[in-house]
Amino acid sequence: MHYHPSKFPKIPASEITPEAVFETRRSFLKKSAALLPITLLPGTLSWASAYNPAPSKIYKAGDLKITDEELALNYTNFYEFGLSKEKNPSVYSKFKTSPWQVKCGGLAENPMTLDAAELRDMFSNEERVYRFRCVEAWSAVIPWAGYPLRRLIEKMKPKKEAKYVIFKSFLNKEAAPGQSSLNYPWPYREGLRLDEAMNDLTLLTFGMYGKPLSPANGAPIRLVVPWKYGFKSIKSVVSIELSATQPETTWNKLAADEYGFFANVNPDVDHPRWSQKTEKPLGGSLTNLFSKQKTLPFNGYAEQI
Ligand SMILES: Nc1nc2c(c(=O)[nH]1)N[C@H]1C(S)=C(S)[C@@H](COP(=O)(O)O)O[C@H]1N2
Ligand SMILES: [Mo]
């Protein structure tokens, strides 16, 4: 299926008012709840089917052709479920993403533990079309939906010693076969410096292509940091913790010389095993050299960070 964000106005990021007013999900839900049989509410089905992120902010960087939805859903990196990128959907059959608790704490005056559904509905969701660049040199352009992580962090009220944010994914060997078959330091962990986490581009993400995230893409809640290599965009998050010190992260621990903590997209610094100067957009031929495109410093977001 083809996704058309073009039905929404294209506003350059520079012209976006941070306080743009749009209908909030709560008022949308109230209205739609009035039309639905009461037995549908509350529940996973209604939570998912009522998802309607406001398309009021479309972030663009350069000339972006949105990746085909089928590709973005079916060509994924999610090592908890194995090494292959094109996984059989049955691999997710034991992975339950609702209810899903997220612990938000650490060096916070206002720690909280919420269900992902509550966390999602705490602030209005908006859609953002971002470039996405995996460290393996494939790339995509994806319409995500969520809200800036900054809004949650402000609500958590960082203590003044807080300098980093630590993110952890779930641990469930029953549901995730890769957590037994791959000898990685589970659960998957990532981190950002607090100022990076507070950057307006850093998106706490609940949806893509106008729908809730699929298990393969990190349901029910993931991070998207568009100016960093894809491994920083941790999926299926269960904890967000403020910390005074730089945390250990999964890929950095596995191979520090290949995957740095900061991992900003940089075409001038090659990976030890391949060049980072170019990338292959998903959908382009993966073998045709002419389908490659230049990788941009900070993935095209240098001016926004
Ligand atoms: N928990 C978890 N998060 C993860 C990964 C993973 O294996 N486990 N892979 C990372 C990598 S390497 C990339 S490129 C992106 C891929 O996101 P996508 O599959 O939705 O495109 O997720 C990142 N987040
Ligand atoms: Mo990646």
Short mmCIF file of C-alpha atoms and ligand atoms in Angstrom, two decimals:
data_model
loop_
_atom_site.label_atom_id
_atom_site.label_comp_id
_atom_site.label_asym_id
_atom_site.label_seq_id
_atom_site.Cartn_x
_atom_site.Cartn_y
_atom_site.Cartn_z
CA MET A 1 0.00 0.00 0.00
CA HIS A 2 1.21 3.46 -0.76
CA TYR A 3 1.28 6.10 1.94
CA HIS A 4 0.46 9.67 0.97
CA PRO A 5 1.45 12.26 3.54
CA SER A 6 1.18 14.77 0.69
CA LYS A 7 -2.47 15.21 1.51
CA PHE A 8 -1.20 17.23 4.46
CA PRO A 9 0.42 20.63 4.03
CA LYS A 10 4.19 20.46 3.71
CA ILE A 11 5.62 22.84 6.23
CA PRO A 12 9.37 23.34 6.40
CA ALA A 13 10.60 22.64 9.92
CA SER A 14 11.88 26.22 10.15
CA GLU A 15 8.34 27.55 9.87
CA ILE A 16 6.75 25.32 12.44
CA THR A 17 5.41 27.04 15.51
CA PRO A 18 6.21 24.91 18.53
CA GLU A 19 2.85 25.73 20.06
CA ALA A 20 0.85 24.72 16.99
CA VAL A 21 -2.69 24.02 18.04
CA PHE A 22 -4.28 20.81 16.92
CA GLU A 23 -7.03 18.61 18.08
CA THR A 24 -5.74 16.46 20.89
CA ARG A 25 -6.16 12.72 20.94
CA ARG A 26 -8.23 13.01 24.07
CA SER A 27 -10.86 15.16 22.44
CA PHE A 28 -10.73 12.89 19.39
CA LEU A 29 -11.23 9.86 21.61
CA LYS A 30 -14.09 11.50 23.47
CA LYS A 31 -15.84 12.23 20.22
CA SER A 32 -15.27 8.81 18.75
CA ALA A 33 -16.17 7.11 22.04
CA ALA A 34 -19.62 8.64 21.77
CA LEU A 35 -20.08 6.83 18.48
CA LEU A 36 -18.76 3.44 19.52
CA PRO A 37 -20.58 0.70 21.38
CA ILE A 38 -19.43 0.95 24.97
CA THR A 39 -18.19 -2.66 25.04
CA LEU A 40 -15.35 -1.69 22.74
CA LEU A 41 -13.92 0.66 25.37
CA PRO A 42 -11.48 0.46 26.95
CA GLY A 43 -9.44 -2.27 25.32
CA THR A 44 -6.53 -3.00 23.06
CA LEU A 45 -8.65 -3.04 19.96
CA SER A 46 -10.19 0.36 20.55
CA TRP A 47 -6.84 1.73 21.66
CA ALA A 48 -5.29 0.64 18.39
CA SER A 49 -8.13 1.41 16.05
CA ALA A 50 -8.77 4.87 17.44
CA TYR A 51 -5.18 5.96 16.86
CA ASN A 52 -5.18 9.19 14.97
CA PRO A 53 -1.95 11.15 15.30
CA ALA A 54 -2.32 14.76 14.28
CA PRO A 55 -0.64 15.29 10.92
CA SER A 56 -0.03 18.90 11.84
CA LYS A 57 3.74 18.84 11.72
CA ILE A 58 5.52 17.22 8.84
CA TYR A 59 9.27 17.34 9.26
CA LYS A 60 11.19 17.08 6.05
CA ALA A 61 14.87 17.00 5.23
CA GLY A 62 15.66 17.42 1.57
CA ASP A 63 13.72 15.66 -1.13
CA LEU A 64 12.20 12.73 0.70
CA LYS A 65 10.45 9.85 -0.96
CA ILE A 66 8.59 7.87 1.65
CA THR A 67 9.59 4.23 1.83
CA ASP A 68 6.95 1.76 0.81
CA GLU A 69 5.05 0.72 3.94
CA GLU A 70 5.36 -3.00 3.19
CA LEU A 71 9.14 -2.70 3.08
CA ALA A 72 9.38 -0.69 6.29
CA LEU A 73 7.23 -3.29 8.05
CA ASN A 74 9.00 -6.35 6.69
CA TYR A 75 12.67 -5.43 6.46
CA THR A 76 13.62 -4.80 10.08
CA ASN A 77 16.42 -5.18 12.58
CA PHE A 78 15.10 -6.65 15.82
CA TYR A 79 17.69 -9.03 17.21
CA GLU A 80 15.46 -10.19 20.06
CA PHE A 81 13.67 -12.09 17.29
CA GLY A 82 16.71 -13.28 15.35
CA LEU A 83 19.33 -12.05 12.91
CA SER A 84 17.29 -12.18 9.73
CA LYS A 85 15.76 -8.89 8.59
CA GLU A 86 12.90 -10.53 6.72
CA LYS A 87 11.34 -12.54 9.52
CA ASN A 88 8.32 -14.78 9.39
CA PRO A 89 5.53 -12.83 11.21
CA SER A 90 4.88 -15.93 13.34
CA VAL A 91 8.10 -15.15 15.23
CA TYR A 92 6.11 -12.46 17.08
CA SER A 93 3.22 -14.73 18.05
CA LYS A 94 4.17 -14.89 21.76
CA PHE A 95 5.13 -11.22 21.97
CA LYS A 96 2.34 -9.45 23.88
CA THR A 97 2.57 -5.67 23.61
CA SER A 98 -0.50 -4.82 25.67
CA PRO A 99 -0.66 -4.29 28.59
CA TRP A 100 2.88 -2.90 28.63
CA GLN A 101 4.36 -1.09 31.61
CA VAL A 102 7.00 1.60 31.15
CA LYS A 103 9.02 2.69 34.16
CA CYS A 104 10.14 6.32 33.99
CA GLY A 105 12.50 7.11 36.85
CA GLY A 106 16.09 7.32 38.01
CA LEU A 107 17.23 10.83 38.95
CA ALA A 108 13.73 12.29 38.63
CA GLU A 109 11.68 14.33 41.12
CA ASN A 110 8.54 12.89 39.59
CA PRO A 111 9.10 9.23 38.70
CA MET A 112 6.16 7.32 37.24
CA THR A 113 5.22 3.91 35.95
CA LEU A 114 2.58 3.95 33.27
CA ASP A 115 1.02 1.66 30.73
CA ALA A 116 2.21 2.46 27.19
CA ALA A 117 -1.36 3.47 26.30
CA GLU A 118 -1.44 6.04 29.12
CA LEU A 119 2.01 7.25 28.21
CA ARG A 120 0.99 7.67 24.59
CA ASP A 121 -2.10 9.65 25.48
CA MET A 122 -0.33 11.94 27.94
CA PHE A 123 0.45 14.38 25.10
CA SER A 124 -1.04 14.84 21.66
CA ASN A 125 0.71 12.77 19.00
CA GLU A 126 1.98 14.25 15.78
CA GLU A 127 3.34 12.79 12.59
CA ARG A 128 6.90 13.37 11.45
CA VAL A 129 8.54 12.19 8.26
CA TYR A 130 12.17 11.45 9.07
CA ARG A 131 15.11 10.00 7.26
CA PHE A 132 16.34 6.81 8.90
CA ARG A 133 19.92 5.58 8.39
CA CYS A 134 21.07 2.18 9.65
CA VAL A 135 24.78 1.85 10.42
CA GLU A 136 24.77 -1.04 7.90
CA ALA A 137 24.25 1.55 5.12
CA TRP A 138 20.62 0.98 4.21
CA SER A 139 18.16 3.79 4.73
CA ALA A 140 14.48 4.61 4.73
CA VAL A 141 12.10 7.57 4.99
CA ILE A 142 9.35 6.91 7.48
CA PRO A 143 6.29 8.78 8.75
CA TRP A 144 6.52 8.18 12.50
CA ALA A 145 4.02 9.38 15.07
CA GLY A 146 4.51 10.32 18.68
CA TYR A 147 5.69 13.32 20.67
CA PRO A 148 9.07 14.79 21.59
CA LEU A 149 10.73 12.82 24.40
CA ARG A 150 11.45 16.22 25.94
CA ARG A 151 7.84 16.54 27.01
CA LEU A 152 8.02 13.37 29.09
CA ILE A 153 11.40 14.31 30.57
CA GLU A 154 10.09 17.72 31.61
CA LYS A 155 7.21 15.98 33.35
CA MET A 156 9.63 13.60 35.10
CA LYS A 157 11.54 16.66 36.43
CA PRO A 158 15.22 15.72 36.15
CA LYS A 159 17.27 16.23 39.30
CA LYS A 160 20.20 18.52 38.68
CA GLU A 161 22.73 15.65 38.70
CA ALA A 162 20.94 14.01 35.74
CA LYS A 163 23.14 14.14 32.63
CA TYR A 164 22.07 11.08 30.59
CA VAL A 165 18.96 9.08 29.75
CA ILE A 166 19.11 5.28 29.77
CA PHE A 167 16.61 3.22 27.76
CA LYS A 168 15.98 -0.49 28.20
CA SER A 169 14.02 -2.95 26.10
CA PHE A 170 12.07 -5.89 27.45
CA LEU A 171 13.52 -9.20 28.62
CA ASN A 172 11.35 -12.23 27.84
CA LYS A 173 13.04 -15.37 26.59
CA GLU A 174 9.71 -17.12 26.16
CA ALA A 175 8.53 -14.54 23.66
CA ALA A 176 11.81 -13.52 22.05
CA PRO A 177 13.87 -16.44 20.71
CA GLY A 178 16.89 -14.26 19.93
CA GLN A 179 17.35 -13.64 23.65
CA SER A 180 18.33 -17.32 23.96
CA SER A 181 20.00 -17.95 20.61
CA LEU A 182 22.16 -14.80 20.45
CA ASN A 183 24.81 -14.28 23.05
CA TYR A 184 24.24 -10.54 23.48
CA PRO A 185 23.98 -8.63 26.75
CA TRP A 186 20.17 -8.59 27.01
CA PRO A 187 18.05 -6.60 27.49
CA TYR A 188 18.93 -4.24 24.61
CA ARG A 189 20.11 -0.96 26.10
CA GLU A 190 20.65 2.49 24.66
CA GLY A 191 21.39 5.94 25.96
CA LEU A 192 21.50 9.62 25.08
CA ARG A 193 23.08 12.63 26.71
CA LEU A 194 20.33 14.68 28.36
CA ASP A 195 20.65 17.58 25.89
CA GLU A 196 20.27 15.15 22.96
CA ALA A 197 17.24 13.58 24.61
CA MET A 198 15.75 17.07 25.00
CA ASN A 199 16.30 17.97 21.33
CA ASP A 200 12.99 18.59 19.61
CA LEU A 201 13.77 15.97 16.93
CA THR A 202 14.06 13.13 19.45
CA LEU A 203 10.72 11.41 19.15
CA LEU A 204 9.04 9.07 21.61
CA THR A 205 7.26 7.02 19.00
CA PHE A 206 4.03 5.04 19.15
CA GLY A 207 3.03 4.80 15.50
CA MET A 208 4.10 4.74 11.88
CA TYR A 209 2.18 5.16 8.61
CA GLY A 210 -0.76 6.48 10.63
CA LYS A 211 -1.13 3.27 12.68
CA PRO A 212 0.17 1.95 15.98
CA LEU A 213 3.67 0.44 15.72
CA SER A 214 3.79 -3.16 14.61
CA PRO A 215 5.70 -5.66 16.79
CA ALA A 216 8.46 -5.82 14.16
CA ASN A 217 9.03 -2.07 14.41
CA GLY A 218 9.13 -1.91 18.20
CA ALA A 219 5.55 -1.90 19.51
CA PRO A 220 4.19 -0.43 21.62
CA ILE A 221 6.78 2.30 22.22
CA ARG A 222 10.19 3.06 20.76
CA LEU A 223 12.62 5.88 20.36
CA VAL A 224 13.50 7.58 17.06
CA VAL A 225 16.65 9.71 16.90
CA PRO A 226 16.90 10.65 13.21
CA TRP A 227 20.41 12.16 13.18
CA LYS A 228 22.02 9.06 14.73
CA TYR A 229 22.57 5.58 13.32
CA GLY A 230 19.51 3.36 13.60
CA PHE A 231 20.75 1.24 16.49
CA LYS A 232 20.22 4.23 18.82
CA SER A 233 16.48 4.12 18.02
CA ILE A 234 15.68 1.44 20.60
CA LYS A 235 12.49 -0.60 20.21
CA SER A 236 9.90 -1.90 22.67
CA VAL A 237 11.09 0.19 25.59
CA VAL A 238 10.23 -0.78 29.18
CA SER A 239 12.29 1.75 31.07
CA ILE A 240 13.47 5.34 30.70
CA GLU A 241 15.85 6.33 33.43
CA LEU A 242 17.72 9.56 34.19
CA SER A 243 21.33 9.03 35.20
CA ALA A 244 24.39 11.00 36.26
CA THR A 245 26.78 8.85 34.26
CA GLN A 246 27.08 7.64 30.67
CA PRO A 247 25.52 4.18 30.49
CA GLU A 248 26.83 1.05 28.85
CA THR A 249 24.90 0.37 25.65
CA THR A 250 24.39 -2.92 23.83
CA TRP A 251 26.28 -2.29 20.59
CA ASN A 252 28.98 -0.24 22.20
CA LYS A 253 29.61 -3.09 24.61
CA LEU A 254 29.61 -5.70 21.82
CA ALA A 255 32.00 -3.82 19.51
CA ALA A 256 33.14 -0.42 20.79
CA ASP A 257 35.38 0.20 17.77
CA GLU A 258 32.42 -0.21 15.40
CA TYR A 259 29.54 1.34 17.33
CA GLY A 260 30.22 4.46 19.36
CA PHE A 261 28.00 5.79 22.13
CA PHE A 262 27.22 8.99 20.19
CA ALA A 263 26.85 7.35 16.76
CA ASN A 264 25.96 10.53 14.88
CA VAL A 265 25.53 9.81 11.16
CA ASN A 266 28.81 10.88 9.56
CA PRO A 267 29.75 10.09 5.94
CA ASP A 268 33.38 11.07 6.64
CA VAL A 269 33.98 8.36 9.23
CA ASP A 270 33.92 4.88 7.75
CA HIS A 271 32.79 1.85 9.66
CA PRO A 272 35.86 -0.38 10.13
CA ARG A 273 34.34 -2.86 7.64
CA TRP A 274 32.60 -0.59 5.08
CA SER A 275 32.23 2.98 3.85
CA GLN A 276 29.57 5.28 5.30
CA LYS A 277 29.74 7.75 2.37
CA THR A 278 26.67 6.35 0.65
CA GLU A 279 23.54 4.42 1.52
CA LYS A 280 21.00 2.22 -0.24
CA PRO A 281 17.43 3.41 0.20
CA LEU A 282 15.04 0.53 0.92
CA GLY A 283 13.17 -0.14 -2.26
CA GLY A 284 16.13 0.71 -4.45
CA SER A 285 17.94 -2.31 -5.82
CA LEU A 286 20.22 -3.61 -3.10
CA THR A 287 22.79 -4.72 -5.67
CA ASN A 288 22.67 -1.85 -8.16
CA LEU A 289 25.44 0.63 -7.32
CA PHE A 290 23.56 3.40 -9.10
CA SER A 291 20.67 3.15 -6.65
CA LYS A 292 22.96 4.38 -3.89
CA GLN A 293 22.67 7.92 -2.59
CA LYS A 294 25.01 10.16 -0.64
CA THR A 295 24.80 10.01 3.13
CA LEU A 296 24.47 13.47 4.70
CA PRO A 297 26.24 14.66 7.86
CA PHE A 298 23.89 14.15 10.81
CA ASN A 299 21.62 12.42 8.30
CA GLY A 300 20.53 15.82 6.97
CA TYR A 301 19.62 17.30 10.36
CA ALA A 302 22.83 19.22 11.12
CA GLU A 303 20.99 22.53 11.41
CA GLN A 304 18.33 21.24 13.76
CA ILE A 305 20.53 19.76 16.43
N1 LIG B 1 15.25 -3.50 21.13
C1 LIG B 1 15.84 -3.34 19.94
N2 LIG B 1 15.84 -2.12 19.38
C2 LIG B 1 16.45 -1.92 18.18
C3 LIG B 1 17.12 -2.99 17.52
C4 LIG B 1 17.09 -4.27 18.14
O1 LIG B 1 17.63 -5.26 17.62
N3 LIG B 1 16.45 -4.41 19.34
N4 LIG B 1 17.75 -2.77 16.32
C5 LIG B 1 18.17 -1.38 16.06
C6 LIG B 1 18.66 -1.20 14.70
S1 LIG B 1 20.20 -1.80 14.36
C7 LIG B 1 17.97 -0.49 13.76
S2 LIG B 1 18.62 -0.15 12.24
C8 LIG B 1 16.58 -0.05 14.03
C9 LIG B 1 15.68 -0.61 12.96
O2 LIG B 1 14.38 -0.11 13.06
P1 LIG B 1 13.30 -0.69 12.04
O3 LIG B 1 13.49 -2.17 11.99
O4 LIG B 1 11.97 -0.27 12.58
O5 LIG B 1 13.60 -0.05 10.72
O6 LIG B 1 16.10 -0.44 15.31
C10 LIG B 1 17.05 -0.39 16.35
N5 LIG B 1 16.40 -0.69 17.61
MO MO B 2 20.88 -0.72 12.37
#
